[in-house]
mmCIF file of C-alpha atoms in Angstrom:
data_model
loop_
_atom_site.group_PDB
_atom_site.id
_atom_site.type_symbol
_atom_site.label_atom_id
_atom_site.label_comp_id
_atom_site.label_asym_id
_atom_site.label_seq_id
_atom_site.Cartn_x
_atom_site.Cartn_y
_atom_site.Cartn_z
ATOM 1 C CA MET A 1 -0.082 0.052 0.098
ATOM 2 C CA SER A 2 6.880 10.792 -2.843
ATOM 3 C CA SER A 3 9.733 9.809 -0.831
ATOM 4 C CA THR A 4 10.164 6.395 0.465
ATOM 5 C CA ALA A 5 12.598 4.566 2.755
ATOM 6 C CA LYS A 6 15.629 3.466 0.802
ATOM 7 C CA ARG A 7 15.507 -0.115 0.158
ATOM 8 C CA GLU A 8 18.735 -2.063 0.734
ATOM 9 C CA ALA A 9 17.264 -5.460 -0.105
ATOM 10 C CA GLN A 10 19.550 -7.172 -2.774
ATOM 11 C CA SER A 11 18.675 -8.283 -6.433
ATOM 12 C CA PRO A 12 19.419 -11.822 -7.394
ATOM 13 C CA ALA A 13 23.274 -12.018 -7.401
ATOM 14 C CA PRO A 14 25.890 -14.935 -7.578
ATOM 15 C CA LYS A 15 26.616 -16.555 -4.247
ATOM 16 C CA SER A 16 29.696 -15.367 -2.408
ATOM 17 C CA PRO A 17 31.866 -17.031 0.252
ATOM 18 C CA THR A 18 30.471 -14.496 2.687
ATOM 19 C CA PRO A 19 26.789 -13.855 2.035
ATOM 20 C CA ALA A 20 25.096 -10.787 3.200
ATOM 21 C CA PRO A 21 22.247 -10.992 5.643
ATOM 22 C CA ALA A 22 19.255 -12.605 4.002
ATOM 23 C CA THR A 23 17.019 -9.864 4.965
ATOM 24 C CA ARG A 24 18.463 -6.281 5.117
ATOM 25 C CA ALA A 25 16.231 -3.926 6.671
ATOM 26 C CA ALA A 26 16.632 -0.109 5.789
ATOM 27 C CA THR A 27 16.634 1.575 9.304
ATOM 28 C CA ARG A 28 16.310 5.266 9.986
ATOM 29 C CA GLU A 29 15.015 7.819 12.326
ATOM 30 C CA LEU A 30 12.086 9.563 10.755
ATOM 31 C CA THR A 31 12.834 13.250 9.543
ATOM 32 C CA PRO A 32 10.149 15.421 10.781
ATOM 33 C CA ALA A 33 8.032 16.326 7.768
ATOM 34 C CA PRO A 34 5.405 19.135 7.528
ATOM 35 C CA SER A 35 2.009 18.024 8.969
ATOM 36 C CA THR A 36 -0.322 16.959 6.240
ATOM 37 C CA PRO A 37 -3.478 19.066 6.246
ATOM 38 C CA ALA A 38 -6.561 17.286 6.810
ATOM 39 C CA ALA A 39 -8.182 18.470 3.648
ATOM 40 C CA THR A 40 -5.550 16.708 1.752
ATOM 41 C CA ARG A 41 -6.138 13.459 3.502
ATOM 42 C CA GLU A 42 -9.698 13.021 3.109
ATOM 43 C CA PRO A 43 -10.483 9.690 1.083
ATOM 44 C CA THR A 44 -12.409 10.384 -2.135
ATOM 45 C CA PRO A 45 -14.951 7.391 -2.670
ATOM 46 C CA GLY A 46 -15.923 6.933 -6.272
ATOM 47 C CA SER A 47 -12.385 8.289 -7.612
ATOM 48 C CA THR A 48 -10.386 5.860 -9.483
ATOM 49 C CA SER A 49 -7.847 7.992 -10.973
ATOM 50 C CA PRO A 50 -4.260 6.793 -10.135
ATOM 51 C CA ALA A 51 -1.687 9.220 -8.420
ATOM 52 C CA ALA A 52 0.810 10.838 -10.773
ATOM 53 C CA GLY A 53 3.482 8.654 -11.872
ATOM 54 C CA THR A 54 1.665 5.372 -11.032
ATOM 55 C CA THR A 55 0.470 2.689 -13.456
ATOM 56 C CA ALA A 56 -3.098 2.685 -14.751
ATOM 57 C CA PRO A 57 -4.889 -0.540 -14.134
ATOM 58 C CA LEU A 58 -6.095 -2.417 -17.108
ATOM 59 C CA PRO A 59 -9.672 -3.373 -17.431
ATOM 60 C CA GLY A 60 -10.832 -6.815 -16.601
ATOM 61 C CA SER A 61 -11.906 -7.403 -20.215
ATOM 62 C CA HIS A 62 -8.064 -7.258 -20.980
ATOM 63 C CA TRP A 63 -7.499 -10.493 -19.318
ATOM 64 C CA ALA A 64 -10.659 -12.072 -20.919
ATOM 65 C CA GLU A 65 -9.374 -11.220 -24.254
ATOM 66 C CA GLN A 66 -5.913 -12.634 -23.609
ATOM 67 C CA GLY A 67 -7.347 -16.153 -23.372
ATOM 68 C CA LEU A 68 -5.906 -18.763 -21.143
ATOM 69 C CA PRO A 69 -2.195 -19.208 -20.577
ATOM 70 C CA GLU A 70 -0.600 -22.494 -21.552
ATOM 71 C CA GLU A 71 -0.817 -25.335 -18.895
ATOM 72 C CA ALA A 72 -3.151 -23.233 -16.792
ATOM 73 C CA GLU A 73 -4.878 -25.154 -14.164
ATOM 74 C CA ASN A 74 -8.609 -24.962 -13.487
ATOM 75 C CA ASP A 75 -9.494 -22.712 -10.640
ATOM 76 C CA ALA A 76 -12.881 -22.083 -8.804
ATOM 77 C CA ASP A 77 -14.192 -18.716 -8.279
ATOM 78 C CA SER A 78 -15.991 -16.951 -5.456
ATOM 79 C CA THR A 79 -17.692 -13.578 -4.801
ATOM 80 C CA LEU A 80 -17.987 -11.462 -1.865
ATOM 81 C CA GLY A 81 -20.467 -8.805 -1.042
ATOM 82 C CA SER A 82 -22.463 -7.419 2.022
ATOM 83 C CA ASP A 83 -23.988 -4.382 3.431
ATOM 84 C CA VAL A 84 -22.986 -4.439 6.926
ATOM 85 C CA GLU A 85 -23.800 -2.188 10.087
ATOM 86 C CA SER A 86 -23.480 -2.109 13.942
ATOM 87 C CA SER A 87 -20.791 -1.312 16.318
ATOM 88 C CA THR A 88 -18.265 -3.077 18.713
ATOM 89 C CA ALA A 89 -19.860 -6.501 19.537
ATOM 90 C CA SER A 90 -18.910 -9.406 21.725
ATOM 91 C CA ILE A 91 -19.051 -12.901 20.662
ATOM 92 C CA SER A 92 -22.656 -14.133 20.197
ATOM 93 C CA SER A 93 -24.800 -16.294 18.229
ATOM 94 C CA SER A 94 -25.476 -13.500 15.665
ATOM 95 C CA ILE A 95 -21.638 -13.066 15.113
ATOM 96 C CA LEU A 96 -21.409 -16.783 14.492
ATOM 97 C CA ARG A 97 -24.110 -16.728 11.859
ATOM 98 C CA TYR A 98 -21.613 -16.170 8.944
ATOM 99 C CA ARG A 99 -22.811 -15.109 5.527
ATOM 100 C CA THR A 100 -22.176 -17.835 2.940
ATOM 101 C CA VAL A 101 -21.426 -16.897 -0.723
ATOM 102 C CA ASN A 102 -20.630 -19.424 -3.230
ATOM 103 C CA GLY A 103 -19.806 -22.056 -0.612
ATOM 104 C CA ARG A 104 -17.405 -19.547 1.183
ATOM 105 C CA THR A 105 -17.938 -17.739 4.578
ATOM 106 C CA TYR A 106 -17.343 -14.244 5.388
ATOM 107 C CA HIS A 107 -17.701 -12.030 8.659
ATOM 108 C CA SER A 108 -20.977 -11.503 10.359
ATOM 109 C CA ASP A 109 -23.063 -8.419 9.493
ATOM 110 C CA SER A 110 -23.155 -7.519 13.137
ATOM 111 C CA VAL A 111 -19.640 -6.432 13.751
ATOM 112 C CA THR A 112 -18.693 -3.671 11.426
ATOM 113 C CA ASP A 113 -20.115 -1.016 9.022
ATOM 114 C CA GLY A 114 -17.303 -1.658 6.534
ATOM 115 C CA GLU A 115 -16.596 -4.773 4.332
ATOM 116 C CA TYR A 116 -13.433 -6.806 4.697
ATOM 117 C CA TRP A 117 -12.173 -8.172 1.356
ATOM 118 C CA GLY A 118 -11.365 -11.745 2.430
ATOM 119 C CA PRO A 119 -13.328 -14.737 3.558
ATOM 120 C CA ASN A 120 -12.984 -16.123 7.115
ATOM 121 C CA ASP A 121 -13.106 -19.931 6.351
ATOM 122 C CA ALA A 122 -10.473 -22.546 6.696
ATOM 123 C CA LYS A 123 -9.037 -21.865 3.346
ATOM 124 C CA GLN A 124 -8.436 -18.320 3.945
ATOM 125 C CA ASN A 125 -7.319 -18.904 7.730
ATOM 126 C CA GLU A 126 -4.591 -21.326 6.510
ATOM 127 C CA MET A 127 -3.279 -18.419 4.318
ATOM 128 C CA LEU A 128 -3.204 -16.302 7.228
ATOM 129 C CA ASP A 129 -1.260 -18.790 9.395
ATOM 130 C CA ILE A 130 1.293 -19.190 6.377
ATOM 131 C CA PHE A 131 1.689 -15.562 6.278
ATOM 132 C CA HIS A 132 2.467 -15.329 9.910
ATOM 133 C CA HIS A 133 5.259 -17.760 9.464
ATOM 134 C CA THR A 134 6.588 -16.081 6.639
ATOM 135 C CA MET A 135 6.872 -12.746 8.359
ATOM 136 C CA THR A 136 8.555 -14.474 11.267
ATOM 137 C CA ILE A 137 11.332 -15.852 8.942
ATOM 138 C CA CYS A 138 11.609 -12.303 7.544
ATOM 139 C CA LEU A 139 12.159 -10.832 10.815
ATOM 140 C CA ASP A 140 14.734 -13.529 11.801
ATOM 141 C CA GLY A 141 12.505 -15.261 14.165
ATOM 142 C CA ARG A 142 11.523 -11.827 15.960
ATOM 143 C CA LEU A 143 7.846 -11.075 16.727
ATOM 144 C CA TYR A 144 8.539 -7.269 16.471
ATOM 145 C CA ASP A 145 11.269 -4.665 16.060
ATOM 146 C CA ALA A 146 10.362 -2.184 18.687
ATOM 147 C CA PRO A 147 12.682 -1.921 21.646
ATOM 148 C CA LEU A 148 10.113 -2.991 24.166
ATOM 149 C CA ALA A 149 10.583 -3.202 28.002
ATOM 150 C CA LYS A 150 11.719 -6.490 29.456
ATOM 151 C CA ASP A 151 8.438 -7.113 31.115
ATOM 152 C CA PRO A 152 5.546 -5.438 29.308
ATOM 153 C CA GLU A 153 2.078 -5.476 31.272
ATOM 154 C CA ASN A 154 -0.443 -5.099 28.624
ATOM 155 C CA ALA A 155 -0.348 -5.545 24.835
ATOM 156 C CA ILE A 156 -2.844 -5.703 21.942
ATOM 157 C CA ASP A 157 -2.909 -7.237 18.568
ATOM 158 C CA ILE A 158 -5.180 -5.153 16.210
ATOM 159 C CA GLY A 159 -6.686 -7.207 13.380
ATOM 160 C CA THR A 160 -5.285 -10.491 14.893
ATOM 161 C CA GLY A 161 -6.654 -12.657 12.240
ATOM 162 C CA THR A 162 -6.157 -16.446 13.312
ATOM 163 C CA GLY A 163 -4.331 -15.213 16.565
ATOM 164 C CA LEU A 164 -0.972 -16.819 15.814
ATOM 165 C CA TRP A 165 1.033 -13.528 16.481
ATOM 166 C CA ALA A 166 -0.834 -12.940 19.778
ATOM 167 C CA ILE A 167 -0.355 -16.575 20.973
ATOM 168 C CA ASP A 168 3.414 -16.631 20.245
ATOM 169 C CA PHE A 169 3.809 -13.156 22.131
ATOM 170 C CA ALA A 170 1.718 -14.323 25.182
ATOM 171 C CA ASP A 171 4.040 -17.249 25.262
ATOM 172 C CA LYS A 172 7.025 -15.061 25.153
ATOM 173 C CA PHE A 173 5.783 -12.788 27.874
ATOM 174 C CA PRO A 174 3.560 -14.920 30.241
ATOM 175 C CA ASN A 175 3.213 -12.173 32.729
ATOM 176 C CA CYS A 176 1.832 -9.806 30.173
ATOM 177 C CA HIS A 177 -2.060 -9.470 29.546
ATOM 178 C CA VAL A 178 -2.446 -9.963 25.732
ATOM 179 C CA VAL A 179 -5.436 -9.096 23.839
ATOM 180 C CA GLY A 180 -6.099 -10.053 20.163
ATOM 181 C CA THR A 181 -9.093 -8.161 18.242
ATOM 182 C CA ASP A 182 -10.706 -9.083 15.014
ATOM 183 C CA ILE A 183 -13.993 -8.927 13.300
ATOM 184 C CA SER A 184 -14.461 -12.583 13.082
ATOM 185 C CA PRO A 185 -14.185 -15.178 16.075
ATOM 186 C CA ILE A 186 -11.973 -17.493 14.052
ATOM 187 C CA GLN A 187 -9.108 -17.876 16.754
ATOM 188 C CA PRO A 188 -8.514 -21.084 18.594
ATOM 189 C CA SER A 189 -9.906 -21.663 22.129
ATOM 190 C CA TRP A 190 -6.829 -23.382 23.493
ATOM 191 C CA VAL A 191 -4.652 -20.501 23.992
ATOM 192 C CA PRO A 192 -2.040 -19.229 26.737
ATOM 193 C CA PRO A 193 -3.830 -18.144 29.966
ATOM 194 C CA ASN A 194 -2.704 -14.675 29.742
ATOM 195 C CA LEU A 195 -4.266 -14.093 26.120
ATOM 196 C CA SER A 196 -7.940 -13.197 25.374
ATOM 197 C CA PHE A 197 -9.625 -12.631 22.125
ATOM 198 C CA GLU A 198 -12.347 -10.057 21.478
ATOM 199 C CA ILE A 199 -14.444 -8.965 18.556
ATOM 200 C CA ASP A 200 -13.879 -5.407 17.620
ATOM 201 C CA ASP A 201 -13.807 -2.993 14.533
ATOM 202 C CA TYR A 202 -10.513 -1.006 14.919
ATOM 203 C CA ASN A 203 -11.915 1.590 12.686
ATOM 204 C CA LYS A 204 -14.430 2.637 15.447
ATOM 205 C CA GLU A 205 -13.558 4.372 18.853
ATOM 206 C CA TRP A 206 -11.522 2.044 20.892
ATOM 207 C CA ALA A 207 -13.157 1.038 24.063
ATOM 208 C CA TYR A 208 -10.004 0.583 26.025
ATOM 209 C CA LYS A 209 -8.620 2.719 28.901
ATOM 210 C CA SER A 210 -6.292 5.691 28.006
ATOM 211 C CA ASP A 211 -2.583 5.172 28.870
ATOM 212 C CA PHE A 212 -3.110 1.413 29.108
ATOM 213 C CA PHE A 213 -0.965 -0.595 26.649
ATOM 214 C CA ASP A 214 2.674 -1.247 26.645
ATOM 215 C CA PHE A 215 2.636 -2.325 23.164
ATOM 216 C CA ILE A 216 0.139 -1.997 20.241
ATOM 217 C CA HIS A 217 0.673 -4.262 17.201
ATOM 218 C CA LEU A 218 -0.729 -4.018 13.747
ATOM 219 C CA ARG A 219 0.320 -6.093 10.708
ATOM 220 C CA TRP A 220 -1.308 -6.545 7.021
ATOM 221 C CA LEU A 221 -4.239 -4.462 7.322
ATOM 222 C CA ILE A 222 -4.088 -3.088 3.692
ATOM 223 C CA GLY A 223 -7.401 -2.062 2.347
ATOM 224 C CA THR A 224 -9.217 -2.192 5.624
ATOM 225 C CA ILE A 225 -8.176 1.142 7.235
ATOM 226 C CA LYS A 226 -10.638 3.958 6.784
ATOM 227 C CA ASP A 227 -8.456 6.714 8.295
ATOM 228 C CA CYS A 228 -4.891 5.991 9.347
ATOM 229 C CA TYR A 229 -4.784 9.272 11.189
ATOM 230 C CA ALA A 230 -7.638 8.444 13.353
ATOM 231 C CA LEU A 231 -6.806 4.816 13.950
ATOM 232 C CA TYR A 232 -3.225 6.048 15.329
ATOM 233 C CA LYS A 233 -4.839 8.778 17.442
ATOM 234 C CA GLU A 234 -6.930 6.082 19.101
ATOM 235 C CA ALA A 235 -3.687 4.014 19.583
ATOM 236 C CA TYR A 236 -1.934 7.094 21.067
ATOM 237 C CA ARG A 237 -4.635 7.679 23.427
ATOM 238 C CA CYS A 238 -4.622 3.958 24.692
ATOM 239 C CA CYS A 239 -0.846 3.615 24.581
ATOM 240 C CA LYS A 240 0.946 3.995 27.797
ATOM 241 C CA PRO A 241 3.666 6.815 28.182
ATOM 242 C CA GLY A 242 6.893 5.245 27.206
ATOM 243 C CA GLY A 243 5.002 2.256 25.271
ATOM 244 C CA TYR A 244 5.042 1.569 21.638
ATOM 245 C CA ILE A 245 3.045 1.144 18.494
ATOM 246 C CA GLU A 246 4.266 -1.063 15.637
ATOM 247 C CA HIS A 247 2.630 -1.424 12.185
ATOM 248 C CA MET A 248 3.872 -3.680 9.251
ATOM 249 C CA ASP A 249 2.127 -3.599 6.011
ATOM 250 C CA ALA A 250 2.642 -3.289 2.258
ATOM 251 C CA ASN A 251 1.235 -1.263 -0.581
ATOM 252 C CA ALA A 252 0.325 -4.218 -3.007
ATOM 253 C CA THR A 253 2.778 -3.041 -5.722
ATOM 254 C CA VAL A 254 5.040 -5.707 -7.083
ATOM 255 C CA GLU A 255 8.459 -4.814 -7.701
ATOM 256 C CA SER A 256 11.525 -5.973 -9.545
ATOM 257 C CA ASP A 257 15.121 -4.841 -9.535
ATOM 258 C CA ASP A 258 15.711 -6.204 -13.116
ATOM 259 C CA GLY A 259 12.702 -5.164 -14.883
ATOM 260 C CA SER A 260 11.408 -8.706 -15.047
ATOM 261 C CA VAL A 261 7.934 -7.348 -14.014
ATOM 262 C CA ASP A 262 6.261 -5.233 -16.554
ATOM 263 C CA ASN A 263 3.571 -3.011 -14.964
ATOM 264 C CA ASN A 264 1.744 -2.541 -18.310
ATOM 265 C CA THR A 265 1.474 -6.044 -19.398
ATOM 266 C CA HIS A 266 2.178 -8.660 -16.542
ATOM 267 C CA ALA A 267 -0.536 -9.737 -14.205
ATOM 268 C CA LEU A 268 1.844 -9.286 -11.421
ATOM 269 C CA GLY A 269 2.540 -5.697 -12.530
ATOM 270 C CA GLN A 270 -1.094 -4.972 -12.548
ATOM 271 C CA TRP A 271 -1.683 -6.267 -8.949
ATOM 272 C CA GLY A 272 -0.881 -3.106 -7.351
ATOM 273 C CA PRO A 273 -2.524 -0.583 -9.586
ATOM 274 C CA MET A 274 -5.825 -2.614 -9.472
ATOM 275 C CA TRP A 275 -5.793 -2.692 -5.668
ATOM 276 C CA GLN A 276 -4.938 0.881 -5.339
ATOM 277 C CA ALA A 277 -7.586 1.832 -7.657
ATOM 278 C CA ALA A 278 -10.292 -0.185 -5.832
ATOM 279 C CA GLY A 279 -9.128 1.247 -2.601
ATOM 280 C CA ARG A 280 -9.597 4.729 -3.942
ATOM 281 C CA LYS A 281 -12.969 3.919 -5.193
ATOM 282 C CA ILE A 282 -14.254 2.923 -1.781
ATOM 283 C CA GLY A 283 -12.172 5.379 0.232
ATOM 284 C CA PHE A 284 -9.602 2.790 1.781
ATOM 285 C CA GLU A 285 -5.962 3.603 1.342
ATOM 286 C CA CYS A 286 -3.976 0.968 -0.399
ATOM 287 C CA ASP A 287 -0.916 3.062 -1.561
ATOM 288 C CA ILE A 288 0.831 3.352 1.924
ATOM 289 C CA LEU A 289 4.468 3.219 1.109
ATOM 290 C CA SER A 290 4.817 6.091 -1.620
ATOM 291 C CA THR A 291 2.639 8.295 0.536
ATOM 292 C CA ASN A 292 4.579 7.464 3.845
ATOM 293 C CA ILE A 293 1.253 7.561 5.481
ATOM 294 C CA MET A 294 2.185 5.294 8.356
ATOM 295 C CA GLN A 295 5.211 7.265 9.561
ATOM 296 C CA ASN A 296 3.212 10.780 8.939
ATOM 297 C CA ALA A 297 0.239 9.459 10.668
ATOM 298 C CA MET A 298 2.273 8.298 13.629
ATOM 299 C CA LYS A 299 4.191 11.592 13.944
ATOM 300 C CA GLU A 300 0.807 13.553 13.750
ATOM 301 C CA ALA A 301 -0.767 11.360 16.354
ATOM 302 C CA GLY A 302 2.129 12.374 18.884
ATOM 303 C CA PHE A 303 4.411 9.504 18.510
ATOM 304 C CA VAL A 304 8.199 10.020 18.770
ATOM 305 C CA ASN A 305 11.491 8.118 18.106
ATOM 306 C CA ILE A 306 9.699 6.829 14.904
ATOM 307 C CA VAL A 307 11.744 4.171 12.881
ATOM 308 C CA VAL A 308 11.099 2.805 9.314
ATOM 309 C CA LYS A 309 12.188 -0.559 8.278
ATOM 310 C CA ASP A 310 11.760 -2.021 4.825
ATOM 311 C CA TYR A 311 11.823 -5.871 4.244
ATOM 312 C CA LYS A 312 12.008 -7.364 0.803
ATOM 313 C CA VAL A 313 9.679 -10.372 0.502
ATOM 314 C CA PRO A 314 10.215 -12.297 -2.796
ATOM 315 C CA ILE A 315 7.300 -14.071 -4.540
ATOM 316 C CA GLY A 316 8.805 -17.575 -5.362
ATOM 317 C CA GLN A 317 12.288 -19.132 -4.764
ATOM 318 C CA TRP A 318 14.362 -16.958 -7.460
ATOM 319 C CA SER A 319 16.666 -15.445 -4.969
ATOM 320 C CA THR A 320 20.201 -16.747 -4.608
ATOM 321 C CA ASP A 321 20.283 -15.528 -1.091
ATOM 322 C CA LYS A 322 19.334 -18.518 1.315
ATOM 323 C CA LYS A 323 17.075 -16.490 3.694
ATOM 324 C CA LEU A 324 15.286 -14.572 0.868
ATOM 325 C CA ASN A 325 14.755 -17.938 -0.937
ATOM 326 C CA GLU A 326 13.038 -19.410 2.160
ATOM 327 C CA VAL A 327 10.977 -16.368 2.585
ATOM 328 C CA GLY A 328 9.984 -16.659 -1.118
ATOM 329 C CA LEU A 329 9.053 -20.207 -0.714
ATOM 330 C CA TYR A 330 6.497 -19.508 2.099
ATOM 331 C CA PHE A 331 5.192 -16.176 0.376
ATOM 332 C CA HIS A 332 4.599 -18.131 -2.744
ATOM 333 C CA ALA A 333 2.410 -20.469 -0.830
ATOM 334 C CA VAL A 334 0.616 -17.314 0.654
ATOM 335 C CA MET A 335 -0.096 -16.037 -2.951
ATOM 336 C CA ASN A 336 -1.194 -19.332 -3.978
ATOM 337 C CA GLN A 337 -3.520 -20.378 -1.373
ATOM 338 C CA ASP A 338 -6.549 -18.524 -1.772
ATOM 339 C CA LEU A 339 -6.512 -15.844 -4.833
ATOM 340 C CA GLU A 340 -10.156 -16.392 -5.502
ATOM 341 C CA GLY A 341 -11.201 -15.417 -2.082
ATOM 342 C CA VAL A 342 -8.734 -12.415 -2.031
ATOM 343 C CA LEU A 343 -9.798 -10.912 -5.259
ATOM 344 C CA ALA A 344 -13.421 -11.507 -5.349
ATOM 345 C CA PHE A 345 -14.466 -8.403 -3.482
ATOM 346 C CA MET A 346 -11.824 -5.834 -4.653
ATOM 347 C CA PHE A 347 -11.664 -6.985 -8.300
ATOM 348 C CA GLY A 348 -15.372 -8.466 -8.659
ATOM 349 C CA LYS A 349 -17.602 -6.231 -6.742
ATOM 350 C CA VAL A 350 -15.617 -2.883 -6.323
ATOM 351 C CA MET A 351 -14.025 -2.990 -9.927
ATOM 352 C CA GLY A 352 -16.918 -4.683 -11.515
ATOM 353 C CA TRP A 353 -14.819 -7.606 -13.142
ATOM 354 C CA THR A 354 -16.686 -10.673 -14.331
ATOM 355 C CA LYS A 355 -15.926 -14.201 -12.961
ATOM 356 C CA GLU A 356 -14.359 -15.179 -16.146
ATOM 357 C CA GLU A 357 -12.146 -11.940 -16.113
ATOM 358 C CA ILE A 358 -11.003 -12.795 -12.628
ATOM 359 C CA ALA A 359 -10.442 -16.288 -13.373
ATOM 360 C CA ASN A 360 -8.393 -15.590 -16.545
ATOM 361 C CA TYR A 361 -6.463 -12.893 -14.619
ATOM 362 C CA ILE A 362 -5.670 -15.429 -11.785
ATOM 363 C CA LYS A 363 -4.324 -18.154 -14.370
ATOM 364 C CA HIS A 364 -1.969 -15.427 -15.880
ATOM 365 C CA LEU A 365 -1.011 -14.483 -12.303
ATOM 366 C CA LYS A 366 -0.139 -18.080 -11.230
ATOM 367 C CA LYS A 367 1.873 -18.852 -14.355
ATOM 368 C CA GLU A 368 4.040 -15.592 -13.716
ATOM 369 C CA ILE A 369 4.489 -16.549 -10.011
ATOM 370 C CA ASN A 370 5.727 -19.946 -10.961
ATOM 371 C CA ASN A 371 8.010 -18.522 -13.376
ATOM 372 C CA LYS A 372 11.511 -18.190 -11.907
ATOM 373 C CA ASP A 373 12.728 -15.863 -14.600
ATOM 374 C CA ILE A 374 10.294 -13.212 -13.229
ATOM 375 C CA HIS A 375 11.779 -11.684 -10.041
ATOM 376 C CA GLY A 376 8.877 -10.001 -8.331
ATOM 377 C CA TYR A 377 8.816 -9.153 -4.871
ATOM 378 C CA PHE A 378 6.796 -6.899 -2.225
ATOM 379 C CA VAL A 379 8.235 -4.345 0.020
ATOM 380 C CA TYR A 380 6.857 -4.826 3.749
ATOM 381 C CA ARG A 381 7.406 -1.680 5.678
ATOM 382 C CA ASN A 382 7.551 -2.022 9.399
ATOM 383 C CA VAL A 383 7.082 1.361 11.273
ATOM 384 C CA TYR A 384 7.256 1.931 15.091
ATOM 385 C CA GLY A 385 6.998 4.676 17.440
ATOM 386 C CA GLN A 386 7.017 5.615 21.091
ATOM 387 C CA LYS A 387 4.639 7.553 23.111
ATOM 388 C CA PRO A 388 6.541 10.279 25.177
ATOM 389 C CA LEU A 389 7.147 9.349 28.706
ATOM 390 C CA ASP A 390 5.848 12.938 29.728
ATOM 391 C CA ALA A 391 2.692 12.670 27.442
#
């Protein structure tokens, strides 16, 4: 999801006797920037015009006209749609009554007044579990980058998904009370005693005490945040003085250092432009890297000591670097796990693509993902900041 943090991740290169670290993070203190006027930050639902310098998305009919690539596998398709309303809710029978669309289940209407683009069934949840493992490898086994206190008392995982990060964090800090929140109760019941899960929509006003959490963690919320500035202000209020917020996310743009991903013709190259166009249409920001929205919003909320780290996440096993190759292996599994469920809402309902257009696009996308001559990767940006001790 301009000026961006300099990426130090390496392109494919011959192996050397002393290989560089597999995942090199570009780390820097945030240079204070002028505060972004509120008027320039307002989402503009209905607008699909790309920002200056970005690639215009191709229409869905382009992929239907291409026909199927050779040796393409047959894939099923699904759609997502719902009008939802209500506010923060606890687990109840109404929440457990999921909507079923084409055999797939999605979050209940009783939790949020916004629509999340992914299903909440077993196929999608397995993808979330694989993603958690991928990011753990990417961070060299760490769960976070922020310099937390040795014994945090309270922590929260916003948009916890299947809850694996929260479970691992609770195991690491058995004396810390950990909360994981999500709009679907898809988390396991057998968890550490210091962990609890709650149904909540983080786009609404938070129902937590001020100055309470030592650590607020967010990861992979692209296309779901209505107002990053408002979200971080709620986080600032609930964060304990001296505590930290950390948010790791990407902007959907597939990059390549050698030009092997063509933004104008490749399905991989169109992934980012399509997501960003869909986000602009419904008022959700998906281009979060080129706009520096995470670090700017943290600064405006009041956080200090803001640090930005960029991580290179290959799509597939094309890298000559051992660690990046392993990261690529698992992220390849993430991409292949449930493309139909992931694209049904943004490409189908929002952008108006037909089932045939989505199916053809997916077949071209999978062929490119499996091609080791195409060296595509995402940049996942991790930004953390601290609430001043005297706040």
